[in-house]
XYZ file of C-alpha atoms in Angstrom:
665
model
C -1.859 -15.133 17.823
C -2.332 -12.366 20.291
C -4.811 -9.541 20.246
C -4.059 -5.852 20.199
C -7.140 -3.634 20.369
C -5.064 -0.695 19.233
C -5.463 -1.932 15.719
C -9.181 -2.591 15.856
C -10.905 -1.546 12.682
C -14.365 -1.239 14.153
C -15.986 -1.520 17.536
C -18.326 -4.133 16.180
C -16.011 -6.091 14.013
C -12.311 -6.481 14.671
C -9.551 -6.648 17.120
C -6.481 -6.865 14.966
C -3.363 -8.657 15.933
C 0.081 -7.266 15.521
C 1.789 -10.572 16.129
C 3.154 -12.691 13.351
C 3.345 -16.440 13.657
C 6.705 -18.017 13.186
C 7.340 -19.339 9.666
C 6.579 -22.850 10.768
C 3.316 -22.006 12.468
C 1.296 -21.427 9.338
C 1.665 -22.999 5.919
C 3.265 -20.935 3.183
C 0.002 -20.549 1.328
C -3.683 -20.781 1.994
C -6.819 -21.035 -0.042
C -6.872 -17.316 -0.541
C -3.264 -16.880 -1.422
C -2.086 -16.657 -4.970
C -0.556 -19.833 -6.281
C 2.286 -18.916 -8.571
C 3.527 -22.328 -9.529
C 0.979 -23.352 -12.149
C 1.263 -20.074 -14.048
C 4.838 -20.770 -15.160
C 7.957 -18.750 -14.592
C 7.895 -17.217 -18.079
C 4.292 -16.044 -17.758
C 4.893 -14.540 -14.327
C 8.038 -12.810 -15.538
C 6.147 -11.281 -18.457
C 3.357 -10.117 -16.147
C 5.886 -8.689 -13.692
C 7.496 -6.659 -16.483
C 4.109 -5.123 -17.257
C 2.967 -4.330 -13.747
C 6.084 -3.930 -11.608
C 8.358 -1.967 -13.920
C 5.988 0.471 -15.612
C 6.879 3.291 -13.206
C 10.663 3.012 -13.278
C 10.468 2.192 -16.991
C 9.024 5.602 -17.880
C 11.709 7.539 -15.967
C 13.851 8.028 -19.139
C 11.107 10.337 -20.389
C 12.278 13.137 -18.109
C 15.315 12.214 -15.946
C 18.240 13.365 -18.136
C 16.355 16.528 -19.063
C 15.903 17.416 -15.392
C 19.545 16.732 -14.460
C 20.594 19.508 -16.863
C 17.662 21.844 -16.296
C 18.341 25.471 -15.334
C 17.197 24.667 -11.785
C 20.211 22.416 -11.145
C 22.803 24.681 -12.760
C 24.756 21.695 -14.108
C 26.620 22.734 -17.249
C 25.880 20.713 -20.363
C 29.274 19.462 -21.521
C 30.721 16.025 -22.372
C 32.426 15.552 -18.987
C 29.234 16.304 -17.059
C 27.149 14.161 -19.402
C 29.410 11.160 -18.828
C 29.427 11.831 -15.071
C 25.655 12.294 -14.794
C 24.894 9.125 -16.754
C 27.429 7.291 -14.592
C 25.664 8.462 -11.424
C 22.318 7.268 -12.814
C 23.762 3.883 -13.815
C 25.425 3.227 -10.466
C 22.362 4.470 -8.586
C 20.365 1.809 -10.436
C 23.002 -0.782 -9.547
C 23.302 0.098 -5.853
C 19.778 1.162 -4.880
C 17.603 -0.969 -7.139
C 19.753 -4.010 -7.868
C 21.716 -4.461 -4.654
C 19.278 -3.060 -2.106
C 15.908 -4.107 -3.486
C 16.472 -7.003 -5.899
C 19.152 -8.759 -3.833
C 18.283 -7.849 -0.224
C 14.805 -6.428 0.315
C 13.014 -9.047 -1.787
C 14.169 -11.648 0.740
C 12.170 -9.935 3.499
C 8.776 -11.372 2.590
C 5.828 -11.827 4.926
C 4.710 -15.307 3.846
C 5.190 -14.319 0.230
C 3.785 -10.793 0.519
C 5.845 -7.618 0.224
C 5.277 -3.903 0.610
C 5.567 -1.329 3.352
C 2.944 -2.752 5.689
C 4.202 -6.319 5.245
C 7.736 -5.193 6.109
C 6.389 -3.211 9.066
C 4.706 -6.353 10.371
C 7.945 -8.333 10.077
C 9.960 -5.641 11.857
C 7.354 -5.334 14.625
C 7.379 -9.094 15.126
C 11.189 -9.114 15.267
C 11.123 -6.721 18.276
C 7.888 -8.014 19.823
C 9.503 -8.268 23.267
C 10.275 -4.528 23.271
C 6.808 -2.864 23.270
C 7.959 0.751 23.000
C 10.255 0.045 20.037
C 7.608 -2.128 18.431
C 5.011 0.651 18.645
C 7.491 3.132 17.212
C 8.228 0.856 14.249
C 4.504 0.407 13.621
C 3.982 4.177 13.467
C 7.053 4.580 11.257
C 5.770 1.904 8.888
C 2.311 3.469 8.726
C 3.881 6.835 7.898
C 5.851 5.160 5.114
C 2.635 3.644 3.802
C 0.940 7.055 3.701
C 3.810 8.413 1.588
C 2.931 5.796 -1.022
C -0.313 7.657 -1.664
C 1.703 10.762 -2.520
C 3.551 8.697 -5.109
C 0.195 7.429 -6.389
C -0.842 11.015 -7.105
C 2.387 12.255 -8.687
C 3.248 9.201 -10.826
C 0.183 9.268 -13.142
C 0.470 13.031 -13.598
C 4.200 13.196 -14.392
C 4.213 9.998 -16.489
C 1.303 10.993 -18.719
C 2.488 14.606 -19.030
C 6.015 13.450 -19.861
C 4.675 11.171 -22.592
C 2.201 13.604 -24.150
C 4.835 16.356 -24.185
C 6.419 14.440 -27.050
C 3.755 16.038 -29.231
C 5.709 19.297 -28.922
C 8.616 17.629 -30.727
C 6.371 16.257 -33.474
C 4.462 19.531 -33.954
C 5.253 22.558 -31.753
C 1.804 23.934 -32.538
C 0.327 21.208 -30.298
C 2.007 22.546 -27.150
C -1.167 24.287 -25.850
C -3.023 20.977 -26.051
C -0.569 18.918 -23.945
C -2.322 19.526 -20.620
C -5.911 19.073 -21.965
C -4.910 15.814 -23.695
C -3.191 14.627 -20.516
C -6.326 15.398 -18.490
C -8.483 13.405 -20.926
C -6.098 10.431 -20.756
C -6.119 10.524 -16.949
C -9.905 10.856 -16.781
C -10.262 7.807 -19.004
C -7.779 5.872 -16.883
C -9.677 6.451 -13.642
C -13.126 5.994 -15.189
C -12.307 2.456 -16.354
C -10.952 1.362 -12.973
C -14.335 0.018 -11.896
C -14.157 -2.612 -14.623
C -10.963 -4.065 -13.161
C -7.589 -4.724 -14.767
C -8.232 -8.272 -15.941
C -9.358 -7.220 -19.422
C -6.269 -5.110 -20.083
C -3.828 -6.943 -17.843
C -2.965 -9.425 -20.564
C -1.537 -6.703 -22.822
C 0.440 -4.913 -20.096
C 3.407 -7.265 -20.329
C 3.779 -7.297 -24.144
C 3.397 -3.500 -24.404
C 6.038 -2.863 -21.766
C 8.343 -5.450 -23.381
C 8.035 -3.472 -26.623
C 8.692 -0.312 -24.642
C 11.884 -1.656 -23.060
C 13.019 -3.068 -26.412
C 12.529 0.414 -27.889
C 14.538 1.942 -25.047
C 17.381 -0.492 -25.711
C 17.438 -0.140 -29.504
C 17.337 3.661 -29.544
C 20.046 3.723 -26.904
C 22.332 1.354 -28.816
C 22.020 3.422 -31.994
C 23.207 6.552 -30.199
C 25.976 4.714 -28.340
C 27.280 3.501 -31.711
C 27.513 7.136 -32.846
C 29.125 8.377 -29.616
C 31.009 5.434 -28.031
C 32.763 7.866 -25.685
C 29.646 7.751 -23.484
C 30.612 4.193 -22.441
C 33.086 5.809 -20.049
C 30.026 6.340 -17.830
C 30.174 2.650 -16.877
C 33.283 3.446 -14.829
C 32.216 4.325 -11.246
C 35.129 6.771 -11.063
C 33.262 8.955 -13.570
C 30.348 9.196 -11.136
C 32.698 9.976 -8.247
C 34.484 12.676 -10.224
C 31.174 14.255 -11.296
C 29.953 14.385 -7.689
C 33.265 15.770 -6.474
C 33.223 18.488 -9.139
C 29.721 19.584 -8.143
C 30.595 19.449 -4.433
C 33.481 21.800 -5.130
C 30.974 24.389 -6.353
C 28.892 24.153 -3.177
C 26.224 21.982 -1.627
C 23.344 23.318 -3.715
C 24.490 22.132 -7.182
C 25.329 18.698 -5.789
C 22.003 18.261 -3.987
C 20.043 19.632 -6.950
C 21.701 17.107 -9.260
C 21.033 14.258 -6.816
C 17.400 15.334 -6.592
C 17.127 15.003 -10.372
C 18.897 11.626 -10.434
C 16.272 10.333 -7.962
C 13.772 10.462 -10.823
C 15.545 7.445 -12.331
C 14.832 5.416 -9.162
C 11.141 6.134 -8.681
C 9.261 2.878 -8.879
C 11.912 0.868 -7.017
C 9.474 0.277 -4.136
C 7.122 -1.442 -6.599
C 9.564 -4.341 -6.868
C 8.891 -5.157 -3.231
C 5.257 -4.098 -3.037
C 4.194 -6.386 -5.903
C 6.162 -9.438 -4.791
C 3.020 -11.174 -3.533
C 1.488 -11.074 -7.014
C 4.412 -12.581 -8.925
C 6.975 -14.014 -6.525
C 10.620 -13.118 -6.006
C 12.246 -14.936 -8.935
C 10.124 -13.477 -11.777
C 10.772 -9.956 -10.492
C 14.503 -10.608 -10.234
C 14.699 -12.246 -13.674
C 12.731 -9.410 -15.275
C 15.007 -6.767 -13.766
C 18.334 -8.407 -14.543
C 17.304 -9.877 -17.896
C 15.498 -6.954 -19.529
C 14.674 -3.883 -17.483
C 18.113 -2.939 -16.151
C 19.927 -3.453 -19.500
C 17.251 -1.485 -21.391
C 17.321 1.416 -18.947
C 21.112 1.527 -18.881
C 21.353 1.510 -22.679
C 18.767 4.269 -23.033
C 20.408 6.559 -20.479
C 23.763 5.954 -22.196
C 22.106 6.684 -25.541
C 20.622 9.959 -24.325
C 24.029 10.960 -22.993
C 25.623 10.113 -26.344
C 22.938 12.086 -28.210
C 23.590 15.190 -26.110
C 27.353 14.941 -26.609
C 26.750 15.208 -30.347
C 23.768 17.577 -30.234
C 23.435 19.673 -27.048
C 20.327 21.410 -28.448
C 18.385 18.172 -27.970
C 18.271 18.896 -24.215
C 14.762 20.359 -24.622
C 13.534 16.745 -24.726
C 16.406 14.274 -25.220
C 14.231 11.175 -25.072
C 12.066 12.035 -28.090
C 15.078 13.384 -29.967
C 16.355 9.799 -29.976
C 13.761 9.187 -32.722
C 13.719 10.440 -36.281
C 10.909 12.812 -37.221
C 8.871 10.013 -38.795
C 8.990 7.958 -35.596
C 8.244 10.675 -33.033
C 4.450 10.310 -33.182
C 4.528 6.480 -32.804
C 6.986 7.011 -29.929
C 4.506 9.403 -28.288
C 1.723 6.825 -28.571
C 3.926 4.042 -27.180
C 5.200 6.191 -24.333
C 1.646 7.262 -23.482
C 0.602 3.610 -23.306
C 3.614 2.886 -21.082
C 2.722 5.874 -18.882
C -0.856 4.653 -18.492
C 0.406 1.213 -17.502
C 2.857 2.791 -15.031
C -0.042 4.776 -13.585
C -2.193 1.656 -13.367
C 0.480 -0.049 -11.290
C 0.523 2.640 -8.577
C -3.263 3.012 -8.626
C -3.687 -0.729 -8.073
C -1.017 -0.501 -5.384
C -3.025 2.212 -3.633
C -6.073 -0.071 -3.630
C -4.057 -2.928 -2.118
C -2.471 -0.621 0.454
C -5.918 0.632 1.449
C -7.245 -2.902 1.858
C -4.313 -3.792 4.100
C -4.725 -0.621 6.159
C -8.447 -1.293 6.542
C -7.946 -4.777 7.852
C -5.037 -3.827 10.090
C -7.265 -1.214 11.703
C -5.756 2.046 10.426
C -8.673 3.200 8.281
C -12.460 3.120 8.731
C -14.488 0.658 6.707
C -15.082 1.503 3.071
C -16.360 -0.423 0.069
C -13.824 -2.830 -1.460
C -15.078 -4.427 -4.675
C -13.495 -7.513 -6.208
C -13.299 -7.210 -9.984
C -12.190 -10.773 -10.741
C -13.554 -14.111 -9.600
C -10.152 -15.730 -10.186
C -7.567 -13.163 -9.129
C -8.119 -12.292 -5.471
C -5.721 -9.328 -5.672
C -7.770 -7.474 -8.280
C -9.884 -5.048 -6.289
C -11.467 -1.651 -6.773
C -11.942 0.884 -3.961
C -14.301 3.628 -5.208
C -13.493 6.161 -2.488
C -9.747 5.848 -3.128
C -10.231 5.969 -6.898
C -12.111 9.276 -6.863
C -9.820 10.800 -4.237
C -6.791 9.888 -6.368
C -8.469 11.318 -9.463
C -9.015 14.662 -7.730
C -5.404 14.694 -6.531
C -3.959 13.706 -9.918
C -5.996 16.318 -11.807
C -5.012 18.965 -9.259
C -1.337 18.064 -9.739
C -1.655 18.032 -13.547
C -3.468 21.354 -13.797
C -1.582 22.998 -10.935
C 1.947 22.136 -12.105
C 1.230 21.997 -15.840
C 4.361 20.172 -17.051
C 6.594 17.242 -16.229
C 9.418 19.684 -15.454
C 7.314 21.476 -12.851
C 6.113 18.162 -11.413
C 9.702 16.929 -11.131
C 10.044 19.352 -8.238
C 7.256 17.567 -6.405
C 8.463 14.115 -7.333
C 10.983 12.238 -5.262
C 10.795 13.337 -1.647
C 7.998 10.917 -0.744
C 9.752 8.105 -2.598
C 13.137 8.707 -0.973
C 11.632 8.977 2.513
C 9.884 5.661 1.888
C 13.222 4.162 0.825
C 14.824 5.396 4.041
C 12.018 3.961 6.168
C 12.395 0.659 4.321
C 16.109 0.608 5.181
C 15.413 1.237 8.875
C 12.716 -1.434 9.095
C 14.869 -3.940 7.216
C 17.620 -3.560 9.807
C 15.373 -4.943 12.545
C 14.281 -7.811 10.296
C 17.899 -8.680 9.426
C 19.301 -8.280 12.942
C 16.433 -9.345 15.219
C 14.438 -11.546 12.875
C 17.099 -13.312 10.803
C 19.698 -13.128 13.608
C 22.515 -12.114 11.274
C 25.715 -10.829 12.924
C 25.643 -7.235 14.090
C 28.586 -6.350 11.848
C 26.645 -7.471 8.760
C 23.351 -5.824 9.771
C 24.921 -2.553 10.926
C 27.358 -2.385 8.003
C 24.716 -2.931 5.312
C 22.213 -0.619 7.003
C 24.777 2.158 7.436
C 25.793 1.994 3.772
C 22.242 2.083 2.412
C 21.175 4.675 4.982
C 23.949 7.014 3.835
C 22.747 6.601 0.258
C 19.142 7.227 1.341
C 20.127 10.333 3.310
C 21.869 11.737 0.238
C 18.780 11.062 -1.886
C 16.429 12.629 0.668
C 18.698 15.673 0.979
C 18.757 16.009 -2.797
C 14.965 16.036 -2.910
C 14.646 18.305 0.129
C 16.058 21.234 -1.855
C 12.940 20.954 -4.032
C 10.611 21.249 -1.030
C 9.366 24.744 -1.904
C 9.204 23.928 -5.625
C 6.507 21.325 -5.115
C 8.089 18.740 -2.840
C 5.705 19.882 -0.112
C 2.735 18.487 -2.062
C 3.196 14.705 -1.590
C 4.676 15.304 1.860
C 1.621 17.281 2.991
C -0.629 14.596 1.549
C 1.259 11.868 3.412
C 1.230 13.771 6.699
C -2.511 14.405 6.389
C -3.178 10.731 5.798
C -0.914 9.810 8.722
C -2.966 12.040 11.026
C -6.155 10.368 9.820
C -4.802 6.829 10.168
C -3.188 7.345 13.573
C -6.311 9.121 14.851
C -8.496 6.242 13.726
C -6.276 3.588 15.334
C -5.984 5.521 18.612
C -9.696 6.321 18.697
C -10.626 2.673 18.145
C -8.368 1.624 21.000
C -9.892 4.202 23.362
C -13.429 3.335 22.283
C -12.899 -0.386 22.840
C -11.292 0.309 26.221
C -14.327 2.389 27.202
C -16.781 -0.299 26.078
C -14.783 -2.935 27.952
C -14.669 -0.825 31.117
C -18.436 -0.245 31.086
C -19.379 -3.771 30.008
C -20.540 -6.854 31.908
C -18.413 -9.982 31.955
C -19.850 -12.471 29.449
C -18.961 -15.652 31.363
C -20.487 -14.356 34.602
C -23.592 -13.213 32.718
C -24.117 -16.658 31.153
C -23.626 -18.351 34.520
C -26.237 -16.075 36.085
C -28.762 -17.007 33.399
C -28.237 -20.728 33.987
C -29.086 -20.432 37.697
C -31.980 -18.009 37.266
C -35.243 -19.949 37.735
C -37.733 -17.513 39.321
C -38.123 -15.293 36.236
C -37.029 -17.309 33.206
C -36.326 -15.297 30.077
C -38.398 -16.028 26.995
C -36.439 -17.794 24.244
C -36.908 -17.313 20.508
C -36.275 -20.391 18.341
C -33.622 -18.788 16.182
C -29.882 -18.159 16.232
C -28.530 -14.697 17.050
C -25.001 -13.714 16.028
C -23.678 -10.698 17.914
C -20.687 -9.020 16.273
C -18.390 -7.490 18.885
C -14.903 -6.089 19.293
C -14.431 -7.617 22.766
C -15.743 -11.152 23.211
C -15.174 -11.094 26.982
C -18.083 -8.721 27.675
C -21.803 -8.943 26.995
C -22.632 -7.425 23.594
C -24.431 -4.093 23.797
C -26.933 -5.331 21.220
C -27.787 -8.311 23.462
C -28.377 -6.036 26.452
C -30.647 -3.826 24.306
C -32.539 -6.910 23.179
C -33.047 -8.027 26.758
C -33.989 -4.566 27.989
C -36.481 -3.647 25.280
C -37.766 -7.010 24.006
C -37.102 -9.141 27.119
C -36.110 -12.132 24.993
C -33.063 -14.194 24.179
C -32.525 -16.524 21.257
C -32.250 -20.271 21.556
C -28.675 -20.063 20.290
C -26.462 -17.012 20.869
C -23.120 -16.566 19.141
C -20.775 -13.850 20.369
C -18.636 -13.236 17.289
C -15.349 -11.448 17.065
C -13.417 -10.968 13.826
C -9.690 -10.709 14.288
C -7.356 -9.489 11.576
C -3.705 -10.437 11.753
C -0.714 -8.779 10.189
C 0.028 -11.818 8.077
C -1.338 -11.832 4.518
C -3.321 -15.052 4.741
C -4.799 -17.306 7.405
C -5.583 -20.860 6.220
C -9.152 -22.149 6.521
C -8.004 -24.780 9.004
C -7.295 -21.937 11.446
C -10.130 -19.626 10.378
C -12.671 -20.349 13.136
C -11.971 -20.682 16.848
C -15.104 -21.993 18.584
C -15.898 -22.278 22.302
C -19.127 -23.251 24.003
C -19.456 -20.971 27.034
C -20.137 -22.981 30.227
C -23.753 -22.623 31.296
C -26.937 -23.824 29.670
C -25.241 -24.670 26.364
C -26.915 -21.888 24.365
C -24.013 -19.437 24.274
C -21.011 -19.709 21.995
C -17.906 -17.595 21.640
C -16.458 -17.596 18.095
C -13.362 -15.823 16.848
C -12.767 -15.677 13.109
C -9.199 -15.110 11.959
C -8.342 -13.318 8.715
C -5.116 -12.055 7.185
C -4.851 -8.579 5.716
C -5.192 -9.988 2.190
C -8.159 -12.255 2.998
C -11.742 -11.389 2.106
C -13.704 -11.228 5.403
C -16.804 -13.212 4.402
C -18.339 -13.917 7.826
C -21.246 -16.240 6.838
C -18.872 -18.376 4.786
C -16.351 -18.512 7.619
C -19.024 -19.389 10.220
C -19.843 -22.504 8.213
C -16.426 -23.797 9.292
C -17.683 -23.923 12.903
C -19.935 -26.934 12.198
C -17.303 -29.587 13.118
C -17.064 -27.984 16.578
C -20.802 -28.496 17.120
C -22.071 -25.084 15.998
C -24.104 -25.663 12.840
C -25.896 -22.515 11.641
C -28.806 -22.382 9.240
C -28.755 -19.339 6.957
C -32.565 -19.108 7.106
C -32.716 -19.197 10.917
C -29.859 -16.826 11.774
C -30.046 -13.118 12.598
C -26.996 -10.854 12.837
C -27.089 -8.161 15.525
C -24.565 -5.332 15.194
C -24.037 -2.302 17.385
C -23.401 1.081 15.815
C -21.698 3.370 18.296
C -22.204 7.116 18.139
C -19.028 8.691 19.465
C -19.519 11.698 21.711
C -16.275 13.726 21.974
C -15.359 14.968 25.432
C -12.207 16.684 26.702
C -9.804 14.095 28.111
C -6.122 13.434 28.634
C -6.113 10.444 26.290
C -6.460 12.296 22.996
C -6.654 15.932 21.920
C -10.203 17.210 21.601
C -9.785 18.091 17.899
C -8.664 14.525 17.233
C -11.680 13.192 19.133
C -13.935 15.273 16.912
C -12.063 14.049 13.832
C -12.452 10.463 15.021
C -16.166 10.993 15.645
C -16.552 12.327 12.093
C -14.656 9.377 10.632
C -16.751 6.969 12.709
C -20.016 8.488 11.459
C -18.879 8.167 7.862
C -17.434 4.670 8.111
C -18.786 2.189 5.615
C -21.401 -0.372 6.459
C -20.318 -3.339 8.568
C -22.909 -5.342 6.639
C -21.141 -4.875 3.317
C -17.660 -5.147 4.760
C -18.348 -8.567 6.284
C -20.702 -9.756 3.528
C -23.650 -10.190 5.889
C -27.046 -10.984 4.335
C -29.075 -7.748 4.140
C -32.338 -9.371 5.152
C -30.907 -10.942 8.316
C -29.235 -7.930 9.981
C -30.505 -5.940 12.943
C -28.604 -2.763 13.834
C -28.860 -1.260 17.306
C -27.280 2.066 18.238
C -25.572 3.255 21.394
C -23.789 6.459 22.444
C -20.255 6.209 23.818
C -18.365 9.146 25.329
C -14.581 9.150 24.898
């Protein structure tokens, strides 16, 4: 594993690696990694239905309605209904089934999926081409930031789309749709700190009931209007697209932008693979989710053929008057679960970004002693809440939010296609004809979807895009600033090996030794820690045992305990040790626990006789050619507000000594 200071998360804690071991280098699982086998395929499949498919499962609430909204200009007639439903069906088959379920799920990073995991695989595949590798890393990080835009829009549009069913039950309740939605969302974010374990057990059964309801209501309408089954013919989709194209680019792109709503949530299949495994996700999609979605979209099309006035809200018109209110309650529950999935995904994405060095430290709380993936990030939770409430109040309806929904998702899909090419061609070594052919096909589809959403840019599509770009600036500034800061500390530092050698030969003025162990947390273990120099300068003492500790995060999900601690006794008087602790981006960086693994190498530490010295750098911005001055000031602000290294690395509060130093960029 090689080191890349560009990904360092803190000057006193990490130097992250962007290299990925070959599949045979590390075992497929470690102590921290989820073990799927004992849970049973059926149980994992049920859980996957609840968590993975909540987002895409609530798309029928608004997709058909938006395809025929006044904004698209698509005429509501039987031919267009059959064509539109056909486009939705074949989009689900090509984009979700073929691209994600069949292909993308095979690109796992030791069992983990998601944008950052795929980025790591692609970067490793081109590791011998530094410029391309750096470009893919930045592209992957940008894709990850777009996920946060989805995490803001999904809860707002899902809950609004569900609660809007009240208008069908009682039109007098229309003024209360937004207030009720706000209350539901507030409750959702307020309970996040308790974790998802308590409610996780009901996610699967509720969503199974939801998909069963989608299927049954769809079948009933198909039985009344069997002509809608013509939508299963791909020629119907082609004819619909050709008809719209004949009227100009705008109607075609507007319709495509609405169809994208049926695909939102496809990225969750890949992002949540580490929690459930590939097979449960595939079985859930092919066995329940895809059939239920297809039947419901066909049913809505059949309903509108017989009753075009139902276009105001075709989903809830699938139910009789007596069943509308129960349908609203069920859809609201499904929307909350869909929202929970993206909120949890935002927590996981933040944890990965933290430990890969793209965000400053912040509190990450584990809400379950058994499930390592269940975490709560307070700062992200409250930031998402503000964003979701702003979207709900600012847009006011699912129709208005549909304009903002899609562009971030489709751009993420396109980035996934690009990154997958390098995994398939350079990592898997598949023939160029296969890699280029598959990539070209999916890229053309992605370009069409992005273009369809781009026409909605001024109608709200700018919102998630602006959010993603802002986060990308923050993350790239942090990573670049950390690299420059570590380079500056390294340039101004003293060589550690030479320093230790000089101490061993110094006899005229021996330094006083304290009978304790000092652990110095550093970003660069080749230079003397600043905290040690301060200790010598001001206290004129050294400890009997000195450990220069560096924590290194790797872009693999897990590092096994057998490879956790790398220990070296520095040649000299035998009182200096260099220790590197290795963690994956899904590991919990518990430093005292990991240091206990150094005992077999001869470094046995007593918790009651060990002090941890950490340096807190104050960044002083200065005009330079390395980074724009405004970014230096932004980095300095982020550095000042970074979370405590003590909490991040689980250091004992009563054994930590913090020493400050000023560093000019």
